[in-house]
């Protein structure tokens, strides 16, 4: 048995059905639009981010290219510096070799010069063995060689020795602009010179200080001046003897004297005899005795 709904009822059902389907389609459409808008915004953001990243990457690439260029320049500069250093090192080595060679030559020449100086010194010393030096005898005007010889003979008479036949030459040195430059007497032999020097030592050793050989013995007017008579020393030995006497003032040594142009030191009677040959040796002696 079938039941047929009323006509009005059927129409309501249809309307109701249509009215419920319309809002759903509208909602879906809005969702789609919102989604599309969101997607577009995301795309725009990503596009901007990509552009920023591309710009930054490009800048980084440019910076890297610049750095690479700078590194290349630095490498080239380092290479040039290394080459320059190698060249300079080579030049330095060459110069060092030349300097060493010159130093060796200088030492060789210095040694040869020292040998020649010693030979000249020995020859001069041998030549001076026949000569003595008389100091503190005033000069007379005019002064001639005969007058000088007379003064020397007067001294020999005071010393009680006869040397008249043993004198080869007499002269006054002109080393300084003064009136009492030394008188140099040359004898015929070293024996005669030593004989005269020994007579002076004997004369002075037998008298008190005020009675030792002086200008008064020669009858020279004026202030009393001691007369010193020593062997004639070479300039080198004279300087060394002066330095040795300065050392002796410190009472390190009791005796200091010269014989045949050679300098000797002795601490005390009976102690070891020391011959002074150079200023370097004298400095060593000073340092050793200063300790």
PDB file of N, CA, C and O in Angstrom, residues 14-30:
ATOM      1  N   UNK A  14      11.887  20.020  -1.112  1.00  0.00           N
ATOM      2  CA  UNK A  14      12.793  20.400  -2.210  1.00  0.00           C
ATOM      3  C   UNK A  14      13.444  21.708  -1.924  1.00  0.00           C
ATOM      4  O   UNK A  14      14.623  21.884  -2.157  1.00  0.00           O
ATOM      5  N   UNK A  15      12.656  22.658  -1.390  1.00  0.00           N
ATOM      6  CA  UNK A  15      13.218  23.973  -1.078  1.00  0.00           C
ATOM      7  C   UNK A  15      14.273  23.871   0.022  1.00  0.00           C
ATOM      8  O   UNK A  15      15.309  24.517  -0.007  1.00  0.00           O
ATOM      9  N   UNK A  16      13.864  23.032   0.969  1.00  0.00           N
ATOM     10  CA  UNK A  16      14.814  22.867   2.076  1.00  0.00           C
ATOM     11  C   UNK A  16      16.118  22.290   1.584  1.00  0.00           C
ATOM     12  O   UNK A  16      17.207  22.687   1.981  1.00  0.00           O
ATOM     13  N   UNK A  17      16.038  21.341   0.685  1.00  0.00           N
ATOM     14  CA  UNK A  17      17.238  20.710   0.137  1.00  0.00           C
ATOM     15  C   UNK A  17      18.081  21.708  -0.613  1.00  0.00           C
ATOM     16  O   UNK A  17      19.291  21.752  -0.491  1.00  0.00           O
ATOM     17  N   UNK A  18      17.459  22.545  -1.412  1.00  0.00           N
ATOM     18  CA  UNK A  18      18.236  23.557  -2.175  1.00  0.00           C
ATOM     19  C   UNK A  18      18.858  24.605  -1.266  1.00  0.00           C
ATOM     20  O   UNK A  18      19.962  25.023  -1.477  1.00  0.00           O
ATOM     21  N   UNK A  19      18.106  24.974  -0.254  1.00  0.00           N
ATOM     22  CA  UNK A  19      18.637  26.012   0.646  1.00  0.00           C
ATOM     23  C   UNK A  19      19.844  25.534   1.438  1.00  0.00           C
ATOM     24  O   UNK A  19      20.741  26.280   1.744  1.00  0.00           O
ATOM     25  N   UNK A  20      19.975  24.282   1.744  1.00  0.00           N
ATOM     26  CA  UNK A  20      21.129  23.755   2.518  1.00  0.00           C
ATOM     27  C   UNK A  20      22.358  23.582   1.666  1.00  0.00           C
ATOM     28  O   UNK A  20      23.471  23.607   2.140  1.00  0.00           O
ATOM     29  N   UNK A  21      22.276  23.424   0.363  1.00  0.00           N
ATOM     30  CA  UNK A  21      23.433  23.198  -0.509  1.00  0.00           C
ATOM     31  C   UNK A  21      24.102  24.490  -0.934  1.00  0.00           C
ATOM     32  O   UNK A  21      25.276  24.525  -1.237  1.00  0.00           O
ATOM     33  N   UNK A  22      23.470  25.559  -1.021  1.00  0.00           N
ATOM     34  CA  UNK A  22      24.049  26.835  -1.469  1.00  0.00           C
ATOM     35  C   UNK A  22      25.155  27.352  -0.533  1.00  0.00           C
ATOM     36  O   UNK A  22      26.236  27.725  -0.997  1.00  0.00           O
ATOM     37  N   UNK A  23      25.066  27.476   0.765  1.00  0.00           N
ATOM     38  CA  UNK A  23      26.147  27.982   1.639  1.00  0.00           C
ATOM     39  C   UNK A  23      27.420  27.148   1.543  1.00  0.00           C
ATOM     40  O   UNK A  23      28.518  27.639   1.681  1.00  0.00           O
ATOM     41  N   UNK A  24      27.384  25.917   1.328  1.00  0.00           N
ATOM     42  CA  UNK A  24      28.567  25.054   1.257  1.00  0.00           C
ATOM     43  C   UNK A  24      29.448  25.432   0.087  1.00  0.00           C
ATOM     44  O   UNK A  24      30.664  25.511   0.187  1.00  0.00           O
ATOM     45  N   UNK A  25      28.872  25.627  -1.060  1.00  0.00           N
ATOM     46  CA  UNK A  25      29.663  26.025  -2.226  1.00  0.00           C
ATOM     47  C   UNK A  25      30.320  27.379  -2.028  1.00  0.00           C
ATOM     48  O   UNK A  25      31.443  27.623  -2.414  1.00  0.00           O
ATOM     49  N   UNK A  26      29.607  28.276  -1.381  1.00  0.00           N
ATOM     50  CA  UNK A  26      30.185  29.605  -1.112  1.00  0.00           C
ATOM     51  C   UNK A  26      31.368  29.503  -0.158  1.00  0.00           C
ATOM     52  O   UNK A  26      32.395  30.165  -0.347  1.00  0.00           O
ATOM     53  N   UNK A  27      31.298  28.665   0.840  1.00  0.00           N
ATOM     54  CA  UNK A  27      32.382  28.475   1.800  1.00  0.00           C
ATOM     55  C   UNK A  27      33.616  27.886   1.132  1.00  0.00           C
ATOM     56  O   UNK A  27      34.743  28.333   1.361  1.00  0.00           O
ATOM     57  N   UNK A  28      33.404  26.935   0.257  1.00  0.00           N
ATOM     58  CA  UNK A  28      34.533  26.313  -0.459  1.00  0.00           C
ATOM     59  C   UNK A  28      35.225  27.316  -1.360  1.00  0.00           C
ATOM     60  O   UNK A  28      36.458  27.337  -1.487  1.00  0.00           O
ATOM     61  N   UNK A  29      34.410  28.155  -1.957  1.00  0.00           N
ATOM     62  CA  UNK A  29      34.981  29.159  -2.849  1.00  0.00           C
ATOM     63  C   UNK A  29      35.853  30.137  -2.084  1.00  0.00           C
ATOM     64  O   UNK A  29      36.936  30.511  -2.526  1.00  0.00           O
ATOM     65  N   UNK A  30      35.441  30.536  -0.894  1.00  0.00           N
ATOM     66  CA  UNK A  30      36.223  31.454  -0.073  1.00  0.00           C
ATOM     67  C   UNK A  30      37.528  30.798   0.381  1.00  0.00           C
ATOM     68  O   UNK A  30      38.597  31.427   0.410  1.00  0.00           O
TER      69      UNK A  30
END
